[in-house]
Amino acid sequence: MQAHHGHGHAHGHGHAESGPDLDWAVLGSHLERQAELHAPYLRQAAAWLRGRQPEARRVLDVGSGPGVAACLLAQEFPEAEVVAVDGAPELLEMARARADALGLGERLRTLRAELPEGFPALGEADVIWASQVVHHLGDQRAALRAMAGLLRPGGVLAVAERGLPTRFLPRDIGLGRPGFLTRLDAVEEEWFTAMRAGLPGSTDTVEDWPEMLAAAGLTAAPPRSFLVDLPPPLAPGARAHLHTLLARRREELGESLDPDDRATLDVLLSGEDPAGVLRRPDAFYLTAFTVHTGRRAGGDGDAGPASGARPAP
């Protein structure tokens, strides 16, 4: 299973496509840069999870991509074995190299698995981190049940899904009609809906994540959102990420955009035009990620009896 698309902020550290024609050197580099850009959020989320499950001895990063989040989890849980799980061996090699470079090689291991079929092979865990992965599985409720079943008593499942669309330009950018990003978001929502409908075993569900976690047999806690806020002027790495993000949108959504917005997108992608994202001074990067958690009954902490209803506030 691969998971990556561009909704607003794209993914924190997962990856998307699979197939023999992929240039993993390019895609892996993009995913690594993206995750490093989101490292402030990932680091805060890992520390938050550490507070919820300080005695964790085994942590799974499901859909790990090149391993940025897995390494941050390994740093935050110094007594735990961390397992980076992904379907692409090329990305797992990047995760291994990253762990070795950071001196984490003895505690971080990699595991190749295609999901959802591979869930049973992942083994038990005290913490499971799944960022921007579940929505790429046709039956999202079944995926949550599968991961909930891997938790040891008191274990915590953390699911990061969607969040807020990224903002990186003003409403009026001096090109085409004002409100370009809002219209781009609307087209992407249609693309996302079609993507979901085309997944094997796709099942419609109301994406109420606390309710879905409770239905999986876990006690859901209030979600927490994390901000990534990079003001202008953007560093070259952040600009390169925005350029790649827009290029992917042009490839995926271009024919669905109206001609004016398509022309605007082409200017933003220009490497020479001062109005392009690689050069314009008003580009920024602002997004929020929401993490939903559920705990399996039987441990210490905030666990309670599991039920199919949302816990009372």
GROMACS .gro file of C-alpha atoms in nm:
model
  313
    1MET     CA    1   0.000   0.000   0.000
    2GLN     CA    2   0.129   0.341  -0.089
    3ALA     CA    3  -0.016   0.669   0.025
    4HIS     CA    4   0.057   1.015  -0.095
    5HIS     CA    5  -0.141   1.291  -0.252
    6GLY     CA    6  -0.145   1.663  -0.225
    7HIS     CA    7  -0.452   1.761  -0.024
    8GLY     CA    8  -0.360   2.095   0.118
    9HIS     CA    9  -0.046   1.988   0.293
   10ALA     CA   10   0.007   1.651   0.126
   11HIS     CA   11   0.134   1.382   0.357
   12GLY     CA   12   0.353   1.408   0.653
   13HIS     CA   13   0.574   1.115   0.573
   14GLY     CA   14   0.382   0.856   0.379
   15HIS     CA   15   0.416   0.791   0.012
   16ALA     CA   16   0.184   0.745  -0.271
   17GLU     CA   17   0.216   0.567  -0.590
   18SER     CA   18   0.357   0.228  -0.665
   19GLY     CA   19   0.474   0.077  -0.989
   20PRO     CA   20   0.780  -0.006  -1.196
   21ASP     CA   21   0.799   0.335  -1.363
   22LEU     CA   22   0.845   0.539  -1.047
   23ASP     CA   23   1.169   0.728  -1.002
   24TRP     CA   24   1.223   0.650  -0.637
   25ALA     CA   25   1.527   0.874  -0.612
   26VAL     CA   26   1.312   1.173  -0.704
   27LEU     CA   27   0.999   1.070  -0.516
   28GLY     CA   28   1.190   0.961  -0.207
   29SER     CA   29   1.380   1.289  -0.199
   30HIS     CA   30   1.052   1.482  -0.225
   31LEU     CA   31   0.894   1.282   0.055
   32GLU     CA   32   1.197   1.324   0.278
   33ARG     CA   33   1.205   1.700   0.219
   34GLN     CA   34   0.833   1.719   0.288
   35ALA     CA   35   0.862   1.531   0.617
   36GLU     CA   36   1.159   1.742   0.725
   37LEU     CA   37   0.952   2.053   0.655
   38HIS     CA   38   0.685   1.908   0.885
   39ALA     CA   39   0.937   1.799   1.149
   40PRO     CA   40   0.822   2.060   1.407
   41TYR     CA   41   0.474   1.905   1.405
   42LEU     CA   42   0.606   1.548   1.400
   43ARG     CA   43   0.839   1.617   1.692
   44GLN     CA   44   0.559   1.774   1.899
   45ALA     CA   45   0.323   1.488   1.817
   46ALA     CA   46   0.585   1.230   1.917
   47ALA     CA   47   0.642   1.407   2.249
   48TRP     CA   48   0.266   1.418   2.309
   49LEU     CA   49   0.239   1.043   2.244
   50ARG     CA   50   0.532   0.982   2.477
   51GLY     CA   51   0.336   1.155   2.749
   52ARG     CA   52   0.037   0.931   2.680
   53GLN     CA   53   0.236   0.606   2.673
   54PRO     CA   54   0.571   0.661   2.851
   55GLU     CA   55   0.639   0.291   2.905
   56ALA     CA   56   0.612   0.193   2.538
   57ARG     CA   57   0.851  -0.083   2.433
   58ARG     CA   58   0.744  -0.129   2.070
   59VAL     CA   59   0.627   0.146   1.833
   60LEU     CA   60   0.497   0.099   1.478
   61ASP     CA   61   0.512   0.373   1.214
   62VAL     CA   62   0.263   0.247   0.956
   63GLY     CA   63   0.329   0.402   0.615
   64SER     CA   64   0.669   0.530   0.721
   65GLY     CA   65   0.803   0.644   0.385
   66PRO     CA   66   1.168   0.751   0.415
   67GLY     CA   67   1.164   0.728   0.794
   68VAL     CA   68   1.168   1.087   0.918
   69ALA     CA   69   0.883   1.035   1.164
   70ALA     CA   70   1.008   0.689   1.260
   71CYS     CA   71   1.343   0.836   1.362
   72LEU     CA   72   1.174   1.112   1.562
   73LEU     CA   73   0.966   0.848   1.738
   74ALA     CA   74   1.283   0.651   1.814
   75GLN     CA   75   1.440   0.961   1.966
   76GLU     CA   76   1.130   1.033   2.173
   77PHE     CA   77   1.092   0.672   2.291
   78PRO     CA   78   1.453   0.584   2.383
   79GLU     CA   79   1.359   0.253   2.546
   80ALA     CA   80   1.145   0.127   2.258
   81GLU     CA   81   1.200  -0.069   1.940
   82VAL     CA   82   1.057   0.135   1.651
   83VAL     CA   83   0.945  -0.042   1.334
   84ALA     CA   84   0.914   0.155   1.008
   85VAL     CA   85   0.647  -0.018   0.797
   86ASP     CA   86   0.609   0.056   0.428
   87GLY     CA   87   0.536  -0.115   0.097
   88ALA     CA   88   0.831   0.030  -0.096
   89PRO     CA   89   1.172  -0.125  -0.029
   90GLU     CA   90   1.344   0.185  -0.171
   91LEU     CA   91   1.185   0.404   0.096
   92LEU     CA   92   1.265   0.153   0.368
   93GLU     CA   93   1.630   0.168   0.259
   94MET     CA   94   1.616   0.545   0.307
   95ALA     CA   95   1.466   0.495   0.652
   96ARG     CA   96   1.744   0.253   0.743
   97ALA     CA   97   2.015   0.490   0.620
   98ARG     CA   98   1.860   0.777   0.813
   99ALA     CA   99   1.844   0.573   1.132
  100ASP     CA  100   2.205   0.463   1.097
  101ALA     CA  101   2.321   0.822   1.038
  102LEU     CA  102   2.141   0.934   1.355
  103GLY     CA  103   2.281   0.649   1.565
  104LEU     CA  104   1.941   0.482   1.593
  105GLY     CA  105   2.019   0.173   1.390
  106GLU     CA  106   2.011  -0.066   1.684
  107ARG     CA  107   1.655   0.030   1.781
  108LEU     CA  108   1.490   0.108   1.448
  109ARG     CA  109   1.413  -0.171   1.209
  110THR     CA  110   1.218  -0.181   0.886
  111LEU     CA  111   0.939  -0.409   0.772
  112ARG     CA  112   0.794  -0.431   0.423
  113ALA     CA  113   0.418  -0.486   0.419
  114GLU     CA  114   0.138  -0.427   0.172
  115LEU     CA  115  -0.178  -0.313   0.345
  116PRO     CA  116  -0.441  -0.406   0.439
  117GLU     CA  117  -0.336  -0.766   0.379
  118GLY     CA  118  -0.015  -0.723   0.577
  119PHE     CA  119  -0.163  -0.594   0.902
  120PRO     CA  120  -0.143  -0.930   1.089
  121ALA     CA  121   0.231  -0.955   1.018
  122LEU     CA  122   0.312  -0.627   1.194
  123GLY     CA  123   0.297  -0.776   1.541
  124GLU     CA  124   0.191  -0.624   1.872
  125ALA     CA  125   0.275  -0.267   1.968
  126ASP     CA  126   0.232  -0.019   2.251
  127VAL     CA  127   0.203   0.277   2.014
  128ILE     CA  128   0.095   0.281   1.649
  129TRP     CA  129   0.149   0.595   1.441
  130ALA     CA  130  -0.043   0.610   1.110
  131SER     CA  131  -0.011   0.941   0.927
  132GLN     CA  132  -0.216   1.008   0.610
  133VAL     CA  133  -0.245   0.634   0.547
  134VAL     CA  134  -0.592   0.512   0.643
  135HIS     CA  135  -0.775   0.711   0.376
  136HIS     CA  136  -0.580   0.519   0.111
  137LEU     CA  137  -0.740   0.192   0.225
  138GLY     CA  138  -1.083   0.114   0.085
  139ASP     CA  139  -1.244   0.017   0.417
  140GLN     CA  140  -1.118   0.271   0.668
  141ARG     CA  141  -1.313   0.123   0.957
  142ALA     CA  142  -1.166  -0.221   0.891
  143ALA     CA  143  -0.816  -0.068   0.885
  144LEU     CA  144  -0.872   0.092   1.225
  145ARG     CA  145  -1.003  -0.237   1.364
  146ALA     CA  146  -0.695  -0.416   1.231
  147MET     CA  147  -0.456  -0.171   1.396
  148ALA     CA  148  -0.657  -0.165   1.718
  149GLY     CA  149  -0.620  -0.543   1.728
  150LEU     CA  150  -0.240  -0.507   1.727
  151LEU     CA  151  -0.233  -0.291   2.040
  152ARG     CA  152  -0.119  -0.436   2.368
  153PRO     CA  153  -0.338  -0.357   2.673
  154GLY     CA  154  -0.322   0.018   2.731
  155GLY     CA  155  -0.169   0.076   2.389
  156VAL     CA  156  -0.241   0.390   2.186
  157LEU     CA  157  -0.330   0.421   1.818
  158ALA     CA  158  -0.259   0.767   1.671
  159VAL     CA  159  -0.413   0.851   1.334
  160ALA     CA  160  -0.322   1.173   1.153
  161GLU     CA  161  -0.570   1.246   0.876
  162ARG     CA  162  -0.627   1.544   0.647
  163GLY     CA  163  -0.608   1.849   0.876
  164LEU     CA  164  -0.641   2.194   0.717
  165PRO     CA  165  -0.546   2.282   0.359
  166THR     CA  166  -0.207   2.446   0.333
  167ARG     CA  167  -0.192   2.818   0.267
  168PHE     CA  168   0.122   2.955   0.105
  169LEU     CA  169   0.011   3.258  -0.100
  170PRO     CA  170  -0.212   3.564  -0.041
  171ARG     CA  171  -0.574   3.564  -0.158
  172ASP     CA  172  -0.483   3.799  -0.442
  173ILE     CA  173  -0.151   3.694  -0.594
  174GLY     CA  174  -0.158   3.932  -0.890
  175LEU     CA  175  -0.233   3.652  -1.134
  176GLY     CA  176  -0.575   3.560  -1.268
  177ARG     CA  177  -0.872   3.593  -1.033
  178PRO     CA  178  -0.828   3.627  -0.656
  179GLY     CA  179  -0.902   3.311  -0.456
  180PHE     CA  180  -0.689   3.076  -0.665
  181LEU     CA  181  -0.598   2.844  -0.376
  182THR     CA  182  -0.960   2.808  -0.266
  183ARG     CA  183  -1.062   2.699  -0.615
  184LEU     CA  184  -0.767   2.461  -0.630
  185ASP     CA  185  -0.883   2.307  -0.301
  186ALA     CA  186  -1.233   2.253  -0.442
  187VAL     CA  187  -1.101   2.070  -0.748
  188GLU     CA  188  -0.875   1.861  -0.530
  189GLU     CA  189  -1.168   1.758  -0.308
  190GLU     CA  190  -1.337   1.617  -0.618
  191TRP     CA  191  -1.014   1.435  -0.707
  192PHE     CA  192  -0.991   1.297  -0.354
  193THR     CA  193  -1.349   1.169  -0.366
  194ALA     CA  194  -1.281   0.995  -0.698
  195MET     CA  195  -0.959   0.846  -0.560
  196ARG     CA  196  -1.145   0.704  -0.261
  197ALA     CA  197  -1.420   0.562  -0.482
  198GLY     CA  198  -1.164   0.379  -0.696
  199LEU     CA  199  -0.989   0.198  -0.411
  200PRO     CA  200  -1.035  -0.180  -0.379
  201GLY     CA  201  -1.318  -0.249  -0.136
  202SER     CA  202  -1.402   0.120  -0.107
  203THR     CA  203  -1.663   0.180   0.161
  204ASP     CA  204  -1.836   0.510   0.227
  205THR     CA  205  -1.820   0.628   0.585
  206VAL     CA  206  -1.862   0.950   0.778
  207GLU     CA  207  -1.506   1.045   0.865
  208ASP     CA  208  -1.573   1.109   1.231
  209TRP     CA  209  -1.240   0.977   1.354
  210PRO     CA  210  -1.316   0.970   1.729
  211GLU     CA  211  -1.634   0.773   1.658
  212MET     CA  212  -1.448   0.541   1.420
  213LEU     CA  213  -1.179   0.475   1.682
  214ALA     CA  214  -1.446   0.401   1.942
  215ALA     CA  215  -1.619   0.166   1.699
  216ALA     CA  216  -1.284  -0.015   1.661
  217GLY     CA  217  -1.299  -0.095   2.033
  218LEU     CA  218  -1.078   0.187   2.161
  219THR     CA  219  -1.141   0.469   2.403
  220ALA     CA  220  -1.106   0.782   2.196
  221ALA     CA  221  -0.948   1.092   2.347
  222PRO     CA  222  -0.996   1.451   2.230
  223PRO     CA  223  -0.790   1.509   1.914
  224ARG     CA  224  -0.502   1.752   1.906
  225SER     CA  225  -0.391   1.975   1.621
  226PHE     CA  226  -0.036   2.086   1.546
  227LEU     CA  227   0.071   2.391   1.347
  228VAL     CA  228   0.351   2.432   1.096
  229ASP     CA  229   0.405   2.804   1.039
  230LEU     CA  230   0.692   2.920   0.816
  231PRO     CA  231   0.673   3.293   0.744
  232PRO     CA  232   0.833   3.466   0.444
  233PRO     CA  233   1.095   3.477   0.318
  234LEU     CA  234   1.090   3.100   0.272
  235ALA     CA  235   1.410   2.899   0.274
  236PRO     CA  236   1.507   2.726  -0.053
  237GLY     CA  237   1.399   2.384   0.072
  238ALA     CA  238   1.048   2.505   0.155
  239ARG     CA  239   1.022   2.676  -0.184
  240ALA     CA  240   1.133   2.358  -0.357
  241HIS     CA  241   0.867   2.164  -0.169
  242LEU     CA  242   0.596   2.410  -0.275
  243HIS     CA  243   0.713   2.387  -0.637
  244THR     CA  244   0.696   2.007  -0.627
  245LEU     CA  245   0.356   2.016  -0.459
  246LEU     CA  246   0.218   2.247  -0.728
  247ALA     CA  247   0.377   2.041  -1.005
  248ARG     CA  248   0.201   1.732  -0.873
  249ARG     CA  249  -0.127   1.921  -0.860
  250ARG     CA  250  -0.074   2.036  -1.218
  251GLU     CA  251  -0.023   1.674  -1.323
  252GLU     CA  252  -0.318   1.536  -1.127
  253LEU     CA  253  -0.571   1.819  -1.153
  254GLY     CA  254  -0.465   2.027  -1.451
  255GLU     CA  255  -0.740   1.919  -1.689
  256SER     CA  256  -1.004   1.980  -1.421
  257LEU     CA  257  -0.901   2.342  -1.367
  258ASP     CA  258  -1.054   2.621  -1.567
  259PRO     CA  259  -0.818   2.773  -1.828
  260ASP     CA  260  -0.742   3.087  -1.624
  261ASP     CA  261  -0.643   2.889  -1.316
  262ARG     CA  262  -0.439   2.649  -1.526
  263ALA     CA  263  -0.250   2.946  -1.671
  264THR     CA  264  -0.196   3.083  -1.319
  265LEU     CA  265  -0.058   2.750  -1.206
  266ASP     CA  266   0.182   2.743  -1.500
  267VAL     CA  267   0.319   3.085  -1.404
  268LEU     CA  268   0.361   2.977  -1.042
  269LEU     CA  269   0.563   2.679  -1.165
  270SER     CA  270   0.793   2.889  -1.381
  271GLY     CA  271   1.150   2.888  -1.261
  272GLU     CA  272   1.230   3.218  -1.429
  273ASP     CA  273   0.918   3.427  -1.373
  274PRO     CA  274   0.941   3.652  -1.062
  275ALA     CA  275   0.578   3.556  -0.991
  276GLY     CA  276   0.671   3.187  -0.957
  277VAL     CA  277   0.685   3.024  -0.613
  278LEU     CA  278   1.060   2.976  -0.642
  279ARG     CA  279   1.117   3.353  -0.653
  280ARG     CA  280   0.820   3.555  -0.525
  281PRO     CA  281   0.880   3.722  -0.185
  282ASP     CA  282   0.529   3.673  -0.044
  283ALA     CA  283   0.532   3.292  -0.038
  284PHE     CA  284   0.485   3.141   0.308
  285TYR     CA  285   0.389   2.799   0.448
  286LEU     CA  286   0.106   2.753   0.696
  287THR     CA  287  -0.080   2.431   0.771
  288ALA     CA  288  -0.230   2.233   1.058
  289PHE     CA  289  -0.237   1.858   1.121
  290THR     CA  290  -0.493   1.688   1.344
  291VAL     CA  291  -0.404   1.370   1.531
  292HIS     CA  292  -0.679   1.142   1.663
  293THR     CA  293  -0.598   0.882   1.928
  294GLY     CA  294  -0.765   0.581   2.083
  295ARG     CA  295  -0.646   0.361   2.368
  296ARG     CA  296  -0.702  -0.010   2.418
  297ALA     CA  297  -0.844  -0.096   2.758
  298GLY     CA  298  -0.636  -0.278   3.015
  299GLY     CA  299  -0.345  -0.043   3.082
  300ASP     CA  300  -0.279   0.257   3.303
  301GLY     CA  301  -0.338   0.618   3.206
  302ASP     CA  302  -0.654   0.753   3.050
  303ALA     CA  303  -0.790   0.417   2.940
  304GLY     CA  304  -1.148   0.333   3.013
  305PRO     CA  305  -1.395   0.072   2.903
  306ALA     CA  306  -1.415   0.058   2.526
  307SER     CA  307  -1.751   0.129   2.371
  308GLY     CA  308  -1.907   0.219   2.040
  309ALA     CA  309  -1.989   0.569   2.159
  310ARG     CA  310  -1.778   0.879   2.187
  311PRO     CA  311  -1.658   0.922   2.546
  312ALA     CA  312  -1.820   1.198   2.747
  313PRO     CA  313  -1.619   1.519   2.768
   0.00000   0.00000   0.00000
